[in-house]
XYZ file of C-alpha atoms in Angstrom:
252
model
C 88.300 17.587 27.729
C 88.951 16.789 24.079
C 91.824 15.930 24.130
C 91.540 13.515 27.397
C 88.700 11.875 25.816
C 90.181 11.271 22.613
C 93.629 10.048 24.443
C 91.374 7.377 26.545
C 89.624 5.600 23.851
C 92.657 5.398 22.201
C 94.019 3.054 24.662
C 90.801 1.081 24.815
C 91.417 -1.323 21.926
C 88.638 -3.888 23.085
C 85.774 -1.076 23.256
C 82.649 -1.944 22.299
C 79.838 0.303 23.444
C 80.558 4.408 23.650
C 78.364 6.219 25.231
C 79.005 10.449 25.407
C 76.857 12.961 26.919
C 77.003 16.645 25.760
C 78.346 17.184 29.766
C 81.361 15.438 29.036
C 81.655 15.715 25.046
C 81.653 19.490 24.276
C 83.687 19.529 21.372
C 84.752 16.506 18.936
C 88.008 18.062 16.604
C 90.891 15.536 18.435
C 88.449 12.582 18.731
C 87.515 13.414 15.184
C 91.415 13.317 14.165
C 92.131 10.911 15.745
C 89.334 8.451 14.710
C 89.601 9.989 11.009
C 93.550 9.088 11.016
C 93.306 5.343 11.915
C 89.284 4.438 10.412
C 89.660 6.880 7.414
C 93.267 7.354 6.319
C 94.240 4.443 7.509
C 97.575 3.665 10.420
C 100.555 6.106 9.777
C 103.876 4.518 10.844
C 103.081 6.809 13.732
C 100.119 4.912 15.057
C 100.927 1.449 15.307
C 99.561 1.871 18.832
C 95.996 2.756 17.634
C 92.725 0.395 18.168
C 90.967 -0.766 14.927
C 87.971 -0.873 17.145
C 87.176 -3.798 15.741
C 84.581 -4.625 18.590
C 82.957 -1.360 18.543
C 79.171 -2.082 18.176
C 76.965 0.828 19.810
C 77.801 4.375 19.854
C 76.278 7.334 21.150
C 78.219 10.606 20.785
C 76.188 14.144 20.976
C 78.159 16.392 21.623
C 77.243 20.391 21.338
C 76.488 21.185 17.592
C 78.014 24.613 16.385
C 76.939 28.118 17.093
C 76.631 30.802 19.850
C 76.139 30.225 23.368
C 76.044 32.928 26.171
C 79.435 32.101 26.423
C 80.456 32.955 22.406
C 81.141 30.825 20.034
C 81.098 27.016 20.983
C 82.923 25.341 18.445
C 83.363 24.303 14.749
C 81.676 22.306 12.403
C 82.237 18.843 13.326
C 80.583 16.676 10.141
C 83.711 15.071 9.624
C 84.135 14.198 13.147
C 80.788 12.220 13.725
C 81.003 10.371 9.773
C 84.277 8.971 10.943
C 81.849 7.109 13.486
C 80.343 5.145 10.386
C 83.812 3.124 9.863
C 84.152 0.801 12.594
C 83.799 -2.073 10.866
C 81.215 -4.167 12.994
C 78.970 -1.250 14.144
C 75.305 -1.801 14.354
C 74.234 1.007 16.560
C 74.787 4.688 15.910
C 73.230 7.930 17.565
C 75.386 11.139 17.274
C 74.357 14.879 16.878
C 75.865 16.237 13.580
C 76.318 19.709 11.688
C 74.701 20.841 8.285
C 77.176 21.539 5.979
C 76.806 23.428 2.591
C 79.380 20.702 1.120
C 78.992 16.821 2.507
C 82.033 14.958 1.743
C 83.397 11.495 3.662
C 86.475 11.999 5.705
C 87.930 9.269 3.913
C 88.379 8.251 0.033
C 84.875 5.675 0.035
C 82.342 6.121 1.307
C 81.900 3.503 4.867
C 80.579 0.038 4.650
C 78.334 -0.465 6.802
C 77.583 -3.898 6.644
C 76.686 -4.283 9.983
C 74.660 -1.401 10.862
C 71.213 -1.629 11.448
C 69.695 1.144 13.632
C 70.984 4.588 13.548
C 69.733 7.782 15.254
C 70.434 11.562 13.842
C 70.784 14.893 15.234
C 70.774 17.894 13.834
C 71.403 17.486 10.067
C 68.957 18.385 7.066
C 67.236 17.197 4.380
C 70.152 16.901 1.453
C 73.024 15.959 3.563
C 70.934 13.282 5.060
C 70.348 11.648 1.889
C 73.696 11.543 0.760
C 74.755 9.867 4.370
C 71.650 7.113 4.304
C 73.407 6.327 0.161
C 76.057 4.465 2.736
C 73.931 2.374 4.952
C 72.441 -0.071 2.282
C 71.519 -2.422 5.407
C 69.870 0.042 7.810
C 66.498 -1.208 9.287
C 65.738 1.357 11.692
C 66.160 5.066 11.221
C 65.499 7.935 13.720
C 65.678 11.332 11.949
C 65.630 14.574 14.381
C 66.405 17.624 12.945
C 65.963 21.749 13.625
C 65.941 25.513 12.371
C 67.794 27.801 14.592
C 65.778 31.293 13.890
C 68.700 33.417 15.479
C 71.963 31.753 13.849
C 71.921 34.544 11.189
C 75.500 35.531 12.392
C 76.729 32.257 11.763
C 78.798 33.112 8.936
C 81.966 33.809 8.300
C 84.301 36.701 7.352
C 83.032 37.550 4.091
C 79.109 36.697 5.103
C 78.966 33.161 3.506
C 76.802 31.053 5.231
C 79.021 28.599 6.987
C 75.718 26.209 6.887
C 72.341 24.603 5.898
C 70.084 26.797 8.558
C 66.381 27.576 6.443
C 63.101 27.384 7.415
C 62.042 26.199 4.253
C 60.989 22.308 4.878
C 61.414 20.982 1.330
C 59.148 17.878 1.561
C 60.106 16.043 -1.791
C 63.520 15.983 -1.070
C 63.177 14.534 2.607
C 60.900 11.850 0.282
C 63.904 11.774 -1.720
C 66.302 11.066 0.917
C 64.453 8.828 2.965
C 63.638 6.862 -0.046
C 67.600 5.471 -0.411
C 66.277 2.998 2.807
C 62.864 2.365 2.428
C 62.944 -1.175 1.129
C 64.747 -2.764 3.746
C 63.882 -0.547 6.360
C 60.641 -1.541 8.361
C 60.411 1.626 10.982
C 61.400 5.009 9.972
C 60.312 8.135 12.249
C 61.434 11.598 11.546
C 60.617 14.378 14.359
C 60.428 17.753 13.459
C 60.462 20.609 16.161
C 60.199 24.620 15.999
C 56.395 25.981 14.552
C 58.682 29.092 12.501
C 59.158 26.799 9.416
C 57.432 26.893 6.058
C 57.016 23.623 4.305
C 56.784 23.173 0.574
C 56.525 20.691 -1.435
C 53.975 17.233 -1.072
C 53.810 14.428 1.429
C 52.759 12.119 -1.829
C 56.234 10.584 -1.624
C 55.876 8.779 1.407
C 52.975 6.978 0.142
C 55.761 4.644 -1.588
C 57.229 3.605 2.102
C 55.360 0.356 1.400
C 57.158 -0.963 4.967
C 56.853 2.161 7.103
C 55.420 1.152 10.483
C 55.441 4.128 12.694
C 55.646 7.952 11.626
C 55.647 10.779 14.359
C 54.940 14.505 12.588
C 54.002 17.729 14.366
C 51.239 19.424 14.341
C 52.596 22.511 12.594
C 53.447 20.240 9.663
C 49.491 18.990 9.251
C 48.525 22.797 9.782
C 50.787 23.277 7.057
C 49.635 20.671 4.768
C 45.902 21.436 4.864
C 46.432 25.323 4.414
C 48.132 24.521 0.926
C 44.617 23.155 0.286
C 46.076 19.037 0.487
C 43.160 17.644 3.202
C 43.668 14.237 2.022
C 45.900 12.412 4.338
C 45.148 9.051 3.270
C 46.392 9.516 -0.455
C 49.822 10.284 1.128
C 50.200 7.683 3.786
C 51.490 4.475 3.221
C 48.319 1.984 3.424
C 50.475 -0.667 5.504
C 51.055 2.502 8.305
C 50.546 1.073 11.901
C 50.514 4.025 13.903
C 50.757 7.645 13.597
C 52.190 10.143 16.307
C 50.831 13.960 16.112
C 52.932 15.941 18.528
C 53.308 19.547 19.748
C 56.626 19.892 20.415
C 57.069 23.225 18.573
């Protein structure tokens, strides 16, 4: 199904919205090779039939993220893949679903534009490799930040027993401050959702106090639980004081 998919949008040279369900989009390794080798390396004498998708403004790609399924092992990391996403040049909406990896690197030399973009939705990746991804989308008003522990990926490693990815249930607070913090002056709603109640958090929410134009924030309740256990029962020196609304959920 790869393959088809990537061999249909690569006749479509006047796309402009893409819109992939996990039913459809298991796996993202051609697309990703194929979308790396004319956005990222740039058209091979090869490829002179390839779309610059030039009119590509709205994409939403989540396919499955890696791991183990009843069925084995679903598939690779796919990082790369989903970044190469980030290089049509007149995008302004992306949502995709994208892996943690120990090492984040750009599938191409630079790092993407994104001059255009202006709402993006994430899946899946952590604090650390979402900072150095949001360094890229200087123009980026709103920001939708979903992200996960999976308590039973302890096999997902490789031969030697090197963790293959970020997968902790360590929340490190100051460095999601950190990260969110490359966007927070031009950025006027930022959410982050945070699901599973097996996490430890560390670290203060005194950061986000600085998010001078954060309208909306949705935490869970685990995270609150958290906060006030560590003795820090104080919300409102941590909140930003121009906050419109605030989400408490129990997702977990």
């Amino acid at each position: 199904m790869d393959a088809l998919i990537a061999l249909l949008i690569s006749r479509l040279s006047n796309l402009s919205v893409l819109h992939l369900e996990p039913s459809v989009a298991k796996e993202s390794r051609i697309l990703g090779e194929m979308l790396i080798s004319t956005l990222c390396v740039g058209p091979q004498p090869s490829d002179n039939n390839l779309p610059t998708f030039s009119r590509l403004r709205n994409v939403i790609f989540l396919p499955s993220l890696p791991g183990w399924s009843w069925r084995g092992w679903m598939m690779p990391g796919n990082t790369k893949d989903m970044l190469a996403f980030l290089y049509p040049p007149n995008l302004e909406h992306l949502h995709v679903r994208l892996d943690n990896p120990l090492s984040f690197s750009w599938p191409a030399a630079a790092a993407p534009p994104c001059n255009n973009l202006t709402s993006m939705k994430l899946s899946g990746i952590r604090e650390g490799p979402l900072g150095q991804l949001l360094r890229a989308t200087k123009r980026l008003q709103v920001l939708d930040w979903e992200w996960w522990y999976d308590p039973h990926a302890d096999h997902d490693r490789d031969e030697d027993g090197e963790a293959q990815r970020i997968n902790t249930p360590l929340v490190a607070l100051d460095q999601i401050a950190a990260d969110l913090g490359r966007v927070r002056s031009q950025s006027p709603v930022e959410r982050t959702t945070m699901g599973f109640s097996d996490i430890e958090i560390q670290g203060p929410l005194d950061g986000l106090r600085s998010f001078d134009r954060l309208a909306h924030l949705e935490v869970p309740l685990v995270l609150l639980i958290e906060f006030t256990r560590h003795g820090q029962d104080r919300l409102d020196t941590c909140f930003p004081v121009g906050l419109e609304s605030v989400t408490i959920n129990d997702d977990g």
